[in-house]
């Protein structure tokens, strides 16, 4: 009798859970408001400044004119570190979070675990709100904000690395524009021999290290062994160039665009979004050339836009509509032309309007974004990534250090970070 009673209770519990799950699913579906009948106000945290902020305000103003029932309040948090700090602090009190925020995915991993971030996939696939050709967004950008099958973010201010080079100097000495790491070293050596200046370098050491590893089919994650052959190969490639004088690091210059403009280095790898600084530094001293990263894979960089679950159903829909608006082909071309960032849509990149926009990047971007990758979005990645920069700089700034010891120390530090 007791057994029958227990079975009965167990079945009842299963049925209740099943009904509860079904109800929860139905509620989730019902939460998607497809028509905004009343005025809605949404708040948008960002860290855009200067011309980037001006361009963002212009697009948002355009959006509110087309959607008069939606009010968007832009709140500038000054800088990325300040934005990250405020998001982290405010997640303890979800009701104080904005509707939308600009962020890197790994800033929000804990928030995602606590269901504080909206999965945009149901909105993208909703019959009424359906996104206009989501597959038109570059695959590398889509992958960066998709975690465990959920689409948490919409690509926003995106960039990648490209090769900037002194075309006048390379043409004069008949030096070919490099397309591989080997050719990059060769070209840099030729510049050193023929022009007696440093050949090349990489703006970001952490980007260089992880990208070199990716091109060796090694992922920068908790399984990486910094003492492995691939890791040593990455370090020695750069170190050999520094020792022989044909490579340099940014060091106290912070970015190589300065030395490039001063004609003390002939080619370097840096962000495509730095075009304005490159042109400003060079002026009319020489002709600037731009080419895709000199290897197959290149890292995608930049933030995405996220919607917080604390928003009302109406606010979530209004926020989604803004994300749709910001990522249309037309608006992505406008955003890219005004800021130097990459259009997140393939159709925008391949359009004649963008290609003929007068930027050095536009004509090469289709090739430069063919094989974008991102580091895994896992806890500890931000710290590990920054530590790689510290380690490489300590090696390349003092070429007499014991590399074996440095990499063993790096391995130990990473173990502590990943735990």
Coordinates of C-alpha atoms in Angstrom, one line a residue, residues 3-391:
X3 CA 4.5 1.5 -2.4
X4 CA 1.4 2.4 -4.3
X5 CA 1.1 5.6 -2.4
X6 CA 4.7 6.6 -3.1
X7 CA 4.3 5.8 -6.8
X8 CA 1.2 7.9 -6.9
X9 CA 3.0 10.8 -5.2
X10 CA 5.9 10.5 -7.6
X11 CA 3.6 10.5 -10.6
X12 CA 1.9 13.6 -9.3
X13 CA 5.2 15.4 -8.8
X14 CA 6.3 14.5 -12.4
X15 CA 3.0 15.7 -13.8
X16 CA 3.3 18.9 -11.7
X17 CA 6.8 19.6 -12.9
X18 CA 5.8 18.8 -16.5
X19 CA 3.0 21.2 -16.3
X20 CA 5.1 23.8 -14.5
X21 CA 7.8 23.5 -17.3
X22 CA 5.2 23.8 -19.9
X23 CA 3.7 26.8 -18.2
X24 CA 7.1 28.4 -17.9
X25 CA 7.7 27.9 -21.6
X26 CA 4.4 29.4 -22.4
X27 CA 5.1 32.3 -20.2
X28 CA 8.4 32.9 -21.9
X29 CA 6.7 32.9 -25.2
X30 CA 3.9 35.2 -24.0
X31 CA 6.5 37.6 -22.6
X32 CA 7.6 38.6 -26.1
X33 CA 5.5 41.7 -26.8
X34 CA 5.2 42.0 -30.6
X35 CA 3.4 45.4 -30.6
X36 CA 4.2 48.4 -28.5
X37 CA 0.8 50.1 -27.8
X38 CA 2.0 52.5 -25.2
X39 CA 5.1 54.8 -24.8
X40 CA 8.3 52.9 -23.6
X41 CA 11.5 54.3 -22.1
X42 CA 14.7 52.4 -22.3
X43 CA 18.2 53.2 -20.9
X44 CA 21.4 52.4 -22.8
X45 CA 24.8 52.3 -21.0
X46 CA 27.9 52.7 -23.2
X47 CA 31.5 53.9 -23.3
X48 CA 31.7 55.7 -26.6
X49 CA 33.4 59.0 -26.7
X50 CA 34.2 61.7 -29.3
X51 CA 33.2 61.0 -32.9
X52 CA 32.0 57.5 -31.8
X53 CA 29.5 59.0 -29.3
X54 CA 28.4 61.6 -31.9
X55 CA 27.7 58.8 -34.4
X56 CA 25.8 56.8 -31.8
X57 CA 23.6 59.7 -30.8
X58 CA 22.8 60.4 -34.4
X59 CA 21.6 56.9 -35.0
X60 CA 19.6 56.8 -31.8
X61 CA 18.0 60.1 -32.7
X62 CA 17.1 58.6 -36.1
X63 CA 15.6 55.6 -34.4
X64 CA 13.4 57.6 -32.0
X65 CA 12.1 59.7 -34.9
X66 CA 11.0 56.5 -36.7
X67 CA 9.7 55.0 -33.4
X68 CA 8.1 57.9 -31.7
X69 CA 6.7 55.8 -28.8
X70 CA 10.2 54.7 -27.7
X71 CA 12.4 57.0 -25.7
X72 CA 16.1 56.0 -25.5
X73 CA 18.3 57.5 -22.7
X74 CA 22.0 57.2 -23.5
X75 CA 24.2 57.1 -20.5
X76 CA 28.0 57.4 -21.1
X77 CA 30.0 55.5 -18.5
X78 CA 33.3 57.3 -19.5
X79 CA 35.5 54.3 -20.3
X80 CA 35.4 50.5 -20.7
X81 CA 36.9 49.9 -17.2
X82 CA 34.4 52.2 -15.6
X83 CA 31.5 50.6 -17.6
X84 CA 32.7 47.1 -16.6
X85 CA 33.0 48.1 -13.0
X86 CA 29.5 49.6 -12.9
X87 CA 27.9 46.6 -14.6
X88 CA 29.6 44.2 -12.1
X89 CA 28.6 46.3 -9.1
X90 CA 25.0 46.8 -10.3
X91 CA 24.2 43.1 -11.0
X92 CA 23.9 42.8 -7.2
X93 CA 20.8 44.9 -7.5
X94 CA 19.3 43.9 -10.9
X95 CA 16.5 46.5 -10.7
X96 CA 19.1 49.2 -11.1
X97 CA 20.5 47.7 -14.3
X98 CA 19.9 49.6 -17.6
X99 CA 17.8 48.1 -20.4
X100 CA 20.7 47.7 -22.7
X101 CA 24.5 47.8 -22.2
X102 CA 27.5 47.7 -24.3
X103 CA 29.9 45.0 -23.0
X104 CA 32.3 42.2 -23.7
X105 CA 30.7 38.8 -23.3
X106 CA 33.0 37.7 -20.6
X107 CA 32.0 40.7 -18.4
X108 CA 28.6 39.1 -18.1
X109 CA 29.3 35.4 -17.6
X110 CA 28.1 35.5 -13.9
X111 CA 25.1 37.6 -15.0
X112 CA 24.3 35.0 -17.6
X113 CA 24.6 32.2 -15.0
X114 CA 22.1 34.1 -12.9
X115 CA 19.7 34.6 -15.8
X116 CA 20.1 38.3 -15.7
X117 CA 20.7 38.6 -19.5
X118 CA 18.1 38.1 -22.1
X119 CA 18.5 35.3 -24.7
X120 CA 17.7 37.2 -28.0
X121 CA 17.2 34.0 -30.0
X122 CA 13.4 33.8 -29.4
X123 CA 13.1 37.5 -30.6
X124 CA 15.3 36.8 -33.6
X125 CA 13.2 33.8 -34.6
X126 CA 9.8 35.4 -33.7
X127 CA 7.5 35.5 -36.7
X128 CA 6.5 39.1 -36.1
X129 CA 9.8 40.5 -34.9
X130 CA 12.0 38.2 -36.9
X131 CA 15.5 39.6 -37.6
X132 CA 16.3 40.6 -41.2
X133 CA 18.7 37.9 -42.3
X134 CA 20.6 37.2 -39.1
X135 CA 23.0 35.0 -41.2
X136 CA 24.2 38.2 -42.9
X137 CA 26.0 39.2 -39.8
X138 CA 29.6 37.9 -40.0
X139 CA 29.9 34.4 -38.6
X140 CA 32.9 35.3 -36.3
X141 CA 30.8 38.1 -34.7
X142 CA 27.7 35.8 -34.3
X143 CA 29.9 33.1 -32.6
X144 CA 31.4 35.5 -30.2
X145 CA 28.1 36.3 -28.5
X146 CA 26.5 32.8 -28.7
X147 CA 27.0 30.8 -25.6
X148 CA 25.5 27.3 -25.0
X149 CA 23.1 27.8 -27.9
X150 CA 21.8 31.1 -26.6
X151 CA 22.3 34.4 -28.5
X152 CA 23.0 36.8 -25.7
X153 CA 24.5 39.7 -27.6
X154 CA 24.2 41.7 -30.8
X155 CA 27.5 42.7 -32.5
X156 CA 28.1 46.5 -32.2
X157 CA 31.5 48.3 -32.4
X158 CA 33.6 45.6 -34.0
X159 CA 37.2 45.6 -35.3
X160 CA 40.0 43.3 -36.3
X161 CA 43.7 43.6 -36.9
X162 CA 45.2 44.5 -40.3
X163 CA 48.6 45.2 -41.7
X164 CA 49.5 48.9 -42.0
X165 CA 52.5 49.6 -44.2
X166 CA 54.6 52.4 -45.7
X167 CA 53.7 51.8 -49.4
X168 CA 56.1 54.4 -50.6
X169 CA 59.1 52.7 -48.9
X170 CA 58.1 49.2 -49.8
X171 CA 57.6 50.1 -53.5
X172 CA 60.9 52.0 -53.5
X173 CA 62.8 48.9 -52.3
X174 CA 60.7 46.4 -54.2
X175 CA 59.5 44.7 -51.0
X176 CA 56.4 42.5 -51.3
X177 CA 53.5 43.1 -49.0
X178 CA 53.5 40.0 -46.7
X179 CA 50.6 37.6 -46.4
X180 CA 52.1 35.1 -43.9
X181 CA 54.2 35.3 -40.7
X182 CA 57.2 34.1 -42.6
X183 CA 56.7 36.8 -45.3
X184 CA 56.2 39.4 -42.6
X185 CA 59.6 38.5 -41.0
X186 CA 61.2 38.5 -44.5
X187 CA 59.8 41.9 -45.4
X188 CA 60.9 43.3 -42.0
X189 CA 64.4 42.0 -42.5
X190 CA 64.6 43.6 -46.0
X191 CA 63.4 46.9 -44.6
X192 CA 66.1 46.8 -41.9
X193 CA 68.8 45.9 -44.5
X194 CA 67.7 48.4 -47.2
X195 CA 66.2 51.3 -45.3
X196 CA 68.1 51.0 -42.0
X197 CA 65.0 51.3 -39.9
X198 CA 63.0 48.7 -37.9
X199 CA 60.9 46.6 -40.2
X200 CA 57.8 45.5 -38.3
X201 CA 55.9 44.8 -35.1
X202 CA 52.5 44.1 -33.5
X203 CA 50.5 46.6 -31.5
X204 CA 49.0 44.1 -29.1
X205 CA 51.2 41.4 -27.7
X206 CA 48.3 39.4 -26.2
X207 CA 46.5 39.5 -29.6
X208 CA 49.7 38.5 -31.3
X209 CA 50.3 35.5 -29.0
X210 CA 46.8 34.1 -29.1
X211 CA 46.5 34.7 -32.9
X212 CA 49.8 33.0 -33.6
X213 CA 48.7 30.1 -31.5
X214 CA 45.4 29.9 -33.4
X215 CA 47.3 29.7 -36.6
X216 CA 49.2 26.8 -35.1
X217 CA 45.8 25.1 -34.4
X218 CA 46.2 25.8 -30.7
X219 CA 43.4 27.4 -28.7
X220 CA 44.2 29.9 -25.9
X221 CA 42.2 28.3 -23.0
X222 CA 42.7 26.3 -19.8
X223 CA 44.3 23.4 -21.8
X224 CA 47.1 25.6 -23.1
X225 CA 50.6 24.7 -22.0
X226 CA 52.7 27.8 -22.3
X227 CA 55.9 25.6 -22.3
X228 CA 54.7 23.7 -25.3
X229 CA 56.5 23.9 -28.7
X230 CA 53.7 26.0 -30.3
X231 CA 54.0 28.6 -27.4
X232 CA 57.8 28.7 -27.6
X233 CA 57.6 29.1 -31.4
X234 CA 55.3 32.1 -31.0
X235 CA 57.7 33.7 -28.4
X236 CA 60.8 33.0 -30.4
X237 CA 59.4 34.3 -33.7
X238 CA 59.0 37.7 -32.2
X239 CA 62.1 37.5 -29.9
X240 CA 64.4 36.7 -32.8
X241 CA 63.2 39.7 -34.7
X242 CA 63.7 42.0 -31.7
X243 CA 67.2 40.7 -31.1
X244 CA 68.2 41.2 -34.8
X245 CA 66.6 44.6 -34.9
X246 CA 64.0 44.0 -37.6
X247 CA 61.1 43.8 -35.0
X248 CA 60.1 46.0 -32.1
X249 CA 57.3 46.2 -29.6
X250 CA 55.1 49.3 -28.9
X251 CA 56.6 49.6 -25.4
X252 CA 56.3 53.2 -24.0
X253 CA 54.8 54.4 -27.3
X254 CA 51.8 52.2 -26.4
X255 CA 50.8 52.0 -30.1
X256 CA 53.0 51.7 -33.2
X257 CA 51.0 54.2 -35.2
X258 CA 53.3 56.9 -33.7
X259 CA 56.6 55.4 -34.8
X260 CA 55.0 54.5 -38.1
X261 CA 54.1 58.1 -38.7
X262 CA 57.6 59.2 -37.7
X263 CA 59.0 56.7 -40.3
X264 CA 61.0 54.7 -37.7
X265 CA 59.1 51.5 -38.5
X266 CA 57.8 50.5 -42.0
X267 CA 54.9 48.1 -41.3
X268 CA 52.9 46.9 -38.3
X269 CA 49.8 45.0 -37.3
X270 CA 47.2 47.1 -35.5
X271 CA 43.5 47.6 -35.3
X272 CA 41.6 48.6 -38.4
X273 CA 39.7 51.1 -36.2
X274 CA 43.0 53.0 -35.8
X275 CA 42.9 54.4 -39.4
X276 CA 42.2 58.0 -38.3
X277 CA 45.3 57.9 -36.0
X278 CA 47.4 56.3 -38.7
X279 CA 46.4 59.1 -41.2
X280 CA 46.9 61.8 -38.6
X281 CA 50.4 60.6 -37.8
X282 CA 51.5 60.2 -41.4
X283 CA 50.0 63.3 -42.9
X284 CA 51.5 63.7 -46.4
X285 CA 54.9 62.1 -45.6
X286 CA 54.2 59.0 -47.6
X287 CA 51.5 56.8 -49.0
X288 CA 49.8 54.5 -46.6
X289 CA 49.0 50.9 -47.5
X290 CA 46.6 48.5 -45.7
X291 CA 46.3 44.8 -46.1
X292 CA 44.7 41.8 -44.4
X293 CA 46.5 40.3 -41.3
X294 CA 49.5 38.2 -42.5
X295 CA 48.1 34.8 -41.5
X296 CA 44.9 32.8 -42.1
X297 CA 43.1 33.5 -38.8
X298 CA 42.7 36.9 -37.2
X299 CA 41.0 37.9 -34.0
X300 CA 37.7 39.8 -33.9
X301 CA 37.6 42.5 -31.3
X302 CA 35.0 44.9 -29.8
X303 CA 31.9 44.8 -27.8
X304 CA 28.3 43.6 -28.2
X305 CA 25.0 44.9 -27.0
X306 CA 23.1 43.0 -24.3
X307 CA 19.6 43.4 -22.9
X308 CA 19.0 42.7 -19.2
X309 CA 16.2 40.5 -17.9
X310 CA 15.1 43.0 -15.3
X311 CA 13.5 45.1 -18.0
X312 CA 9.8 44.9 -18.6
X313 CA 8.5 42.8 -21.5
X314 CA 7.8 46.1 -23.4
X315 CA 11.2 47.4 -22.7
X316 CA 12.8 44.2 -24.0
X317 CA 10.9 44.5 -27.2
X318 CA 11.8 48.2 -27.6
X319 CA 15.5 47.3 -26.9
X320 CA 15.4 44.5 -29.5
X321 CA 13.9 46.9 -32.0
X322 CA 16.9 49.3 -31.4
X323 CA 19.3 46.4 -31.8
X324 CA 17.7 45.6 -35.1
X325 CA 17.8 49.2 -36.2
X326 CA 21.5 49.7 -35.3
X327 CA 22.5 46.6 -37.3
X328 CA 20.6 47.2 -40.6
X329 CA 22.8 47.3 -43.7
X330 CA 22.2 51.1 -44.2
X331 CA 23.0 52.0 -40.6
X332 CA 26.0 49.7 -40.4
X333 CA 27.5 51.5 -43.4
X334 CA 26.8 54.9 -41.8
X335 CA 28.3 53.7 -38.5
X336 CA 31.4 52.3 -40.1
X337 CA 32.1 55.4 -42.2
X338 CA 31.7 57.6 -39.1
X339 CA 33.7 55.6 -36.7
X340 CA 36.1 53.3 -38.5
X341 CA 34.6 50.2 -37.0
X342 CA 33.7 47.2 -39.2
X343 CA 30.2 46.9 -40.5
X344 CA 28.8 43.7 -38.9
X345 CA 26.9 42.7 -42.0
X346 CA 28.5 41.0 -45.0
X347 CA 26.2 42.9 -47.3
X348 CA 27.4 46.2 -45.9
X349 CA 31.0 45.3 -46.3
X350 CA 30.5 44.1 -49.9
X351 CA 28.4 47.2 -50.9
X352 CA 29.8 49.7 -53.4
X353 CA 28.8 52.5 -51.0
X354 CA 31.1 51.2 -48.3
X355 CA 33.9 50.1 -50.6
X356 CA 34.0 53.5 -52.2
X357 CA 33.7 55.4 -48.9
X358 CA 37.3 56.6 -49.1
X359 CA 38.7 54.6 -46.2
X360 CA 41.8 52.5 -46.7
X361 CA 40.2 49.6 -44.9
X362 CA 36.9 49.3 -46.9
X363 CA 38.4 47.8 -50.1
X364 CA 40.3 45.0 -48.1
X365 CA 37.8 44.2 -45.4
X366 CA 36.0 41.4 -47.2
X367 CA 39.3 39.5 -47.3
X368 CA 40.4 40.7 -43.9
X369 CA 37.3 39.2 -42.2
X370 CA 37.1 35.9 -44.0
X371 CA 38.5 33.9 -41.0
X372 CA 37.6 35.8 -37.8
X373 CA 38.0 34.0 -34.5
X374 CA 37.4 34.8 -30.9
X375 CA 38.9 33.4 -27.7
X376 CA 36.5 31.1 -25.8
X377 CA 34.1 33.0 -23.6
X378 CA 35.0 31.4 -20.2
X379 CA 35.7 32.7 -16.7
X380 CA 39.2 33.8 -16.2
X381 CA 39.8 34.5 -19.9
X382 CA 40.2 38.3 -19.4
X383 CA 42.9 37.8 -16.7
X384 CA 44.7 35.1 -18.7
X385 CA 44.6 37.2 -21.8
X386 CA 46.1 40.3 -20.0
X387 CA 48.7 38.1 -18.3
X388 CA 49.9 36.9 -21.8
X389 CA 50.7 40.5 -22.6
X390 CA 52.6 41.0 -19.4
X391 CA 54.7 37.9 -19.9

